[in-house]
mmCIF file of C-alpha atoms in Angstrom:
data_model
loop_
_atom_site.group_PDB
_atom_site.id
_atom_site.type_symbol
_atom_site.label_atom_id
_atom_site.label_comp_id
_atom_site.label_asym_id
_atom_site.label_seq_id
_atom_site.Cartn_x
_atom_site.Cartn_y
_atom_site.Cartn_z
ATOM 1 C CA MET C 1 13.374 128.127 77.626
ATOM 2 C CA LEU C 2 16.829 129.529 77.193
ATOM 3 C CA SER C 3 17.194 133.187 77.786
ATOM 4 C CA LEU C 4 18.141 135.407 74.816
ATOM 5 C CA LYS C 5 21.517 136.167 76.201
ATOM 6 C CA LEU C 6 22.335 132.534 76.818
ATOM 7 C CA ARG C 7 21.260 131.601 73.234
ATOM 8 C CA ILE C 8 23.419 134.394 71.837
ATOM 9 C CA THR C 9 26.361 133.176 73.979
ATOM 10 C CA LYS C 10 25.900 129.562 72.750
ATOM 11 C CA ALA C 11 25.542 130.770 69.013
ATOM 12 C CA ARG C 12 28.791 132.666 69.381
ATOM 13 C CA VAL C 13 30.519 129.590 70.728
ATOM 14 C CA LEU C 14 29.397 127.537 67.848
ATOM 15 C CA TYR C 15 30.363 130.352 65.455
ATOM 16 C CA PHE C 16 33.830 130.529 66.821
ATOM 17 C CA CYS C 17 34.355 126.645 66.978
ATOM 18 C CA PHE C 18 33.392 126.584 63.255
ATOM 19 C CA ALA C 19 35.668 129.543 62.330
ATOM 20 C CA PHE C 20 38.688 128.333 64.088
ATOM 21 C CA LEU C 21 38.372 124.713 63.061
ATOM 22 C CA THR C 22 38.068 125.975 59.564
ATOM 23 C CA ILE C 23 41.058 128.222 59.690
ATOM 24 C CA PHE C 24 43.297 125.693 61.302
ATOM 25 C CA ALA C 25 42.234 122.897 58.898
ATOM 26 C CA GLY C 26 42.695 125.099 55.867
ATOM 27 C CA CYS C 27 45.827 127.055 56.724
ATOM 28 C CA ASN C 28 47.954 124.632 58.494
ATOM 29 C CA SER C 29 47.377 121.005 58.313
ATOM 30 C CA SER C 30 50.370 120.195 60.695
ATOM 31 C CA ALA C 31 48.956 122.406 63.390
ATOM 32 C CA LYS C 32 47.073 120.744 66.343
ATOM 33 C CA THR C 33 43.410 121.528 66.004
ATOM 34 C CA PRO C 34 41.949 123.135 69.023
ATOM 35 C CA ASN C 35 38.997 121.024 70.613
ATOM 36 C CA ALA C 36 35.515 122.420 71.455
ATOM 37 C CA GLU C 37 36.397 122.904 74.962
ATOM 38 C CA THR C 38 39.489 125.089 74.169
ATOM 39 C CA ILE C 39 37.314 127.183 71.854
ATOM 40 C CA ARG C 40 34.572 127.475 74.492
ATOM 41 C CA LEU C 41 37.111 128.775 77.063
ATOM 42 C CA TYR C 42 38.619 131.153 74.494
ATOM 43 C CA VAL C 43 35.094 132.668 73.681
ATOM 44 C CA ARG C 44 34.330 133.030 77.340
ATOM 45 C CA ALA C 45 37.696 134.683 78.040
ATOM 46 C CA SER C 46 37.190 137.106 75.156
ATOM 47 C CA ASP C 47 33.892 138.068 76.667
ATOM 48 C CA ALA C 48 35.686 138.684 80.065
ATOM 49 C CA TYR C 49 38.396 140.658 78.320
ATOM 50 C CA ALA C 50 36.029 142.885 76.414
ATOM 51 C CA GLN C 51 34.460 143.931 79.747
ATOM 52 C CA GLY C 52 37.830 144.710 81.333
ATOM 53 C CA TYR C 53 38.078 141.708 83.596
ATOM 54 C CA PHE C 54 41.669 141.021 82.986
ATOM 55 C CA ALA C 55 42.331 138.886 86.049
ATOM 56 C CA GLU C 56 39.342 136.575 85.164
ATOM 57 C CA THR C 57 40.556 136.353 81.672
ATOM 58 C CA ALA C 58 43.943 135.163 82.486
ATOM 59 C CA GLU C 59 42.421 132.776 85.098
ATOM 60 C CA ILE C 60 40.208 131.198 82.482
ATOM 61 C CA LEU C 61 42.998 130.604 79.996
ATOM 62 C CA LYS C 62 45.585 129.601 82.583
ATOM 63 C CA THR C 63 45.776 125.979 81.361
ATOM 64 C CA GLN C 64 45.699 126.817 77.631
ATOM 65 C CA ASN C 65 49.302 126.478 76.462
ATOM 66 C CA ASN C 66 49.004 125.038 73.065
ATOM 67 C CA PHE C 67 46.636 127.481 71.350
ATOM 68 C CA ALA C 68 48.185 130.598 70.137
ATOM 69 C CA PRO C 69 45.221 132.882 70.136
ATOM 70 C CA ALA C 70 44.495 131.971 73.661
ATOM 71 C CA LEU C 71 48.132 132.525 74.701
ATOM 72 C CA VAL C 72 48.048 136.025 73.123
ATOM 73 C CA LEU C 73 44.776 136.961 74.754
ATOM 74 C CA ARG C 74 46.143 135.707 78.132
ATOM 75 C CA ALA C 75 49.331 137.679 77.678
ATOM 76 C CA LYS C 76 47.449 140.948 76.943
ATOM 77 C CA ALA C 77 45.142 140.298 80.108
ATOM 78 C CA GLU C 78 48.273 139.781 82.116
ATOM 79 C CA TYR C 79 49.840 142.849 80.665
ATOM 80 C CA PHE C 80 46.872 145.168 81.446
ATOM 81 C CA TYR C 81 46.420 143.459 84.906
ATOM 82 C CA GLY C 82 50.121 144.583 85.619
ATOM 83 C CA ASP C 83 51.477 141.147 86.042
ATOM 84 C CA LEU C 84 54.573 141.729 83.610
ATOM 85 C CA GLU C 85 56.526 138.680 84.451
ATOM 86 C CA LYS C 86 53.706 136.440 83.482
ATOM 87 C CA ALA C 87 52.913 138.458 80.474
ATOM 88 C CA GLU C 88 56.521 138.222 79.212
ATOM 89 C CA LYS C 89 56.496 134.459 79.634
ATOM 90 C CA THR C 90 53.215 134.160 77.893
ATOM 91 C CA CYS C 91 54.188 136.128 75.051
ATOM 92 C CA ARG C 92 57.292 134.233 74.490
ATOM 93 C CA ARG C 93 55.392 130.941 74.612
ATOM 94 C CA ALA C 94 52.840 132.385 72.117
ATOM 95 C CA ILE C 95 55.754 133.426 69.826
ATOM 96 C CA LYS C 96 57.415 130.075 70.077
ATOM 97 C CA LEU C 97 54.186 128.442 69.118
ATOM 98 C CA ARG C 98 53.490 130.933 66.280
ATOM 99 C CA PRO C 99 56.555 132.991 65.411
ATOM 100 C CA SER C 100 54.451 135.143 62.944
ATOM 101 C CA SER C 101 52.222 136.525 65.609
ATOM 102 C CA LEU C 102 52.566 140.293 65.328
ATOM 103 C CA GLU C 103 50.379 140.905 68.441
ATOM 104 C CA ALA C 104 52.492 138.682 70.720
ATOM 105 C CA LYS C 105 55.707 140.331 69.551
ATOM 106 C CA LEU C 106 54.072 143.902 70.086
ATOM 107 C CA TYR C 107 52.895 142.903 73.536
ATOM 108 C CA LEU C 108 56.284 141.437 74.453
ATOM 109 C CA ALA C 109 58.014 144.704 73.334
ATOM 110 C CA ARG C 110 55.484 146.750 75.462
ATOM 111 C CA THR C 111 56.157 144.473 78.448
ATOM 112 C CA LEU C 112 59.949 144.759 78.162
ATOM 113 C CA ARG C 113 59.677 148.554 77.922
ATOM 114 C CA ASP C 114 57.347 148.651 81.002
ATOM 115 C CA LYS C 115 59.794 146.539 82.941
ATOM 116 C CA GLY C 116 62.641 148.951 82.159
ATOM 117 C CA ASP C 117 64.315 146.612 79.660
ATOM 118 C CA PHE C 118 64.633 149.184 76.855
ATOM 119 C CA GLU C 119 67.374 147.355 75.019
ATOM 120 C CA GLY C 120 65.165 144.375 74.847
ATOM 121 C CA ALA C 121 62.152 146.371 73.811
ATOM 122 C CA GLU C 122 64.234 148.094 71.107
ATOM 123 C CA LYS C 123 65.308 144.869 69.717
ATOM 124 C CA GLU C 124 61.676 143.568 69.557
ATOM 125 C CA ALA C 125 60.701 146.831 67.982
ATOM 126 C CA GLN C 126 63.340 146.583 65.177
ATOM 127 C CA THR C 127 62.167 143.052 64.544
ATOM 128 C CA LEU C 128 58.447 144.239 64.381
ATOM 129 C CA LEU C 129 59.317 146.942 61.884
ATOM 130 C CA ALA C 130 61.351 144.709 59.794
ATOM 131 C CA ASP C 131 58.661 142.134 59.520
ATOM 132 C CA ASN C 132 55.734 144.650 59.452
ATOM 133 C CA PRO C 133 57.009 148.026 58.128
ATOM 134 C CA GLN C 134 53.520 149.252 57.273
ATOM 135 C CA ASP C 135 51.796 148.200 60.570
ATOM 136 C CA ILE C 136 50.611 151.347 62.245
ATOM 137 C CA ARG C 137 50.753 149.833 65.756
ATOM 138 C CA ALA C 138 54.431 148.695 65.231
ATOM 139 C CA LEU C 139 55.248 152.185 63.987
ATOM 140 C CA ARG C 140 53.516 153.986 66.751
ATOM 141 C CA PHE C 141 55.096 151.744 69.472
ATOM 142 C CA SER C 142 58.565 152.296 67.887
ATOM 143 C CA ALA C 143 57.899 156.041 67.921
ATOM 144 C CA GLU C 144 56.992 155.943 71.646
ATOM 145 C CA LEU C 145 60.112 153.913 72.344
ATOM 146 C CA ALA C 146 62.328 156.367 70.444
ATOM 147 C CA PHE C 147 60.700 159.318 72.293
ATOM 148 C CA ASP C 148 61.316 157.490 75.641
ATOM 149 C CA LEU C 149 64.991 157.049 74.699
ATOM 150 C CA GLY C 150 65.330 160.671 73.642
ATOM 151 C CA ASN C 151 65.514 160.038 69.965
ATOM 152 C CA PHE C 152 62.977 162.752 68.915
ATOM 153 C CA ASP C 153 63.854 162.925 65.291
ATOM 154 C CA GLU C 154 63.476 159.179 64.812
ATOM 155 C CA ALA C 155 60.075 159.369 66.767
ATOM 156 C CA VAL C 156 58.818 162.164 64.348
ATOM 157 C CA ILE C 157 59.847 160.133 61.221
ATOM 158 C CA LEU C 158 58.219 157.045 62.488
ATOM 159 C CA LEU C 159 55.008 158.970 63.321
ATOM 160 C CA ASP C 160 54.983 160.540 59.783
ATOM 161 C CA LYS C 161 55.202 157.059 58.369
ATOM 162 C CA ALA C 162 52.277 155.892 60.551
ATOM 163 C CA SER C 163 50.246 158.964 59.400
ATOM 164 C CA GLU C 164 50.799 158.153 55.882
ATOM 165 C CA PHE C 165 49.569 154.600 56.385
ATOM 166 C CA SER C 166 46.537 155.768 58.418
ATOM 167 C CA ALA C 167 44.976 156.660 55.091
ATOM 168 C CA GLU C 168 44.460 152.854 54.490
ATOM 169 C CA SER C 169 42.450 152.603 57.664
ATOM 170 C CA ALA C 170 40.536 155.483 56.464
ATOM 171 C CA MET C 171 39.640 153.632 53.415
ATOM 172 C CA VAL C 172 38.379 150.692 55.398
ATOM 173 C CA LEU C 173 35.954 152.992 57.240
ATOM 174 C CA LEU C 174 34.934 154.576 54.016
ATOM 175 C CA ASP C 175 34.147 151.031 52.548
ATOM 176 C CA ARG C 176 32.192 150.037 55.648
ATOM 177 C CA ALA C 177 30.169 153.297 55.380
ATOM 178 C CA ARG C 178 29.303 152.623 51.770
ATOM 179 C CA LEU C 179 28.113 148.991 52.648
ATOM 180 C CA ARG C 180 25.944 150.419 55.480
ATOM 181 C CA TRP C 181 24.557 152.966 52.982
ATOM 182 C CA ILE C 182 23.662 150.406 50.363
ATOM 183 C CA ALA C 183 22.238 147.915 52.862
ATOM 184 C CA GLY C 184 20.403 150.346 55.226
ATOM 185 C CA ARG C 185 19.038 153.180 53.238
ATOM 186 C CA HIS C 186 15.707 152.912 55.011
ATOM 187 C CA ASP C 187 17.450 152.176 58.471
ATOM 188 C CA GLU C 188 18.205 155.287 60.368
ATOM 189 C CA THR C 189 20.517 153.579 62.794
ATOM 190 C CA ALA C 190 22.622 152.195 59.996
ATOM 191 C CA LEU C 191 22.844 155.516 58.167
ATOM 192 C CA LYS C 192 23.972 157.252 61.507
ATOM 193 C CA SER C 193 26.692 154.461 61.884
ATOM 194 C CA ALA C 194 27.746 155.123 58.444
ATOM 195 C CA LEU C 195 28.156 158.899 59.218
ATOM 196 C CA GLU C 196 30.234 158.064 62.149
ATOM 197 C CA ASP C 197 32.477 155.994 59.991
ATOM 198 C CA LEU C 198 32.850 158.768 57.559
ATOM 199 C CA SER C 199 33.594 161.257 60.287
ATOM 200 C CA ARG C 200 36.374 158.958 61.681
ATOM 201 C CA ALA C 201 37.563 158.415 58.193
ATOM 202 C CA ARG C 202 37.914 162.140 57.607
ATOM 203 C CA ALA C 203 39.758 162.586 60.837
ATOM 204 C CA MET C 204 42.325 159.911 60.076
ATOM 205 C CA LEU C 205 43.392 161.349 56.639
ATOM 206 C CA PRO C 206 46.896 162.992 57.104
ATOM 207 C CA TRP C 207 46.385 165.544 54.336
ATOM 208 C CA ASN C 208 44.028 166.852 51.776
ATOM 209 C CA THR C 209 43.461 163.914 49.311
ATOM 210 C CA PRO C 210 40.911 163.153 46.737
ATOM 211 C CA LEU C 211 39.412 160.628 49.208
ATOM 212 C CA LEU C 212 37.921 163.577 50.967
ATOM 213 C CA ARG C 213 35.688 164.203 48.062
ATOM 214 C CA SER C 214 34.339 160.561 48.196
ATOM 215 C CA ILE C 215 33.693 161.124 51.870
ATOM 216 C CA SER C 216 31.902 164.336 51.436
ATOM 217 C CA ASN C 217 29.778 163.048 48.649
ATOM 218 C CA LEU C 218 28.675 160.015 50.699
ATOM 219 C CA GLU C 219 27.976 162.190 53.672
ATOM 220 C CA ASN C 220 25.725 164.561 51.534
ATOM 221 C CA LEU C 221 23.759 161.530 50.271
ATOM 222 C CA ILE C 222 23.144 160.186 53.682
ATOM 223 C CA ASN C 223 22.338 163.507 55.210
ATOM 224 C CA GLY C 224 19.937 164.121 52.324
ATOM 225 C CA VAL C 225 18.018 160.800 53.264
ATOM 226 C CA LEU C 226 18.087 161.562 56.993
#
């Protein structure tokens, strides 16, 4: 009999296979559909990455050069492992394969900055912001880069913008808390998770907004049940 852990792993592989095949078939009929082995390696590498095994992650995906998500994951693993040369090459390959990949561009910019190529990093950051002006990660990285270059006023402006957009992230947490409240009114664990979401949402709000009232109301309801 298969162990529970092995059954869960196999189920995850099947799930990711189905998900990726569906996405690739539906979104881009001209793209090469990844085979089951590619997806299996990607799921295995994702597990290794989540546990902080960056060298192992890169090793698992070392032959995967035609599947953009695998390339991005490998680049991130190489970056955190400290192999900046490989990370840069993998990022560029991922961008060539999928020019719209924000994550690949972000990690390319981070890699260039860490290599001391501030001019290249700044160029990538400008491209990131031009294509994704409301992305908090792009704004935060650009602010960090501006600070490193001594452009303190620009860094503050960029962080102000990121702070404004963080309200959207707070709304995501509020929505998840609502779902947990509706689905788990008799589940103490679900209710405590909802309260954690609400606490994080409150902390992310940049100023006093009407959204705070919604957060407080839901907190009161959940605490009343607990």
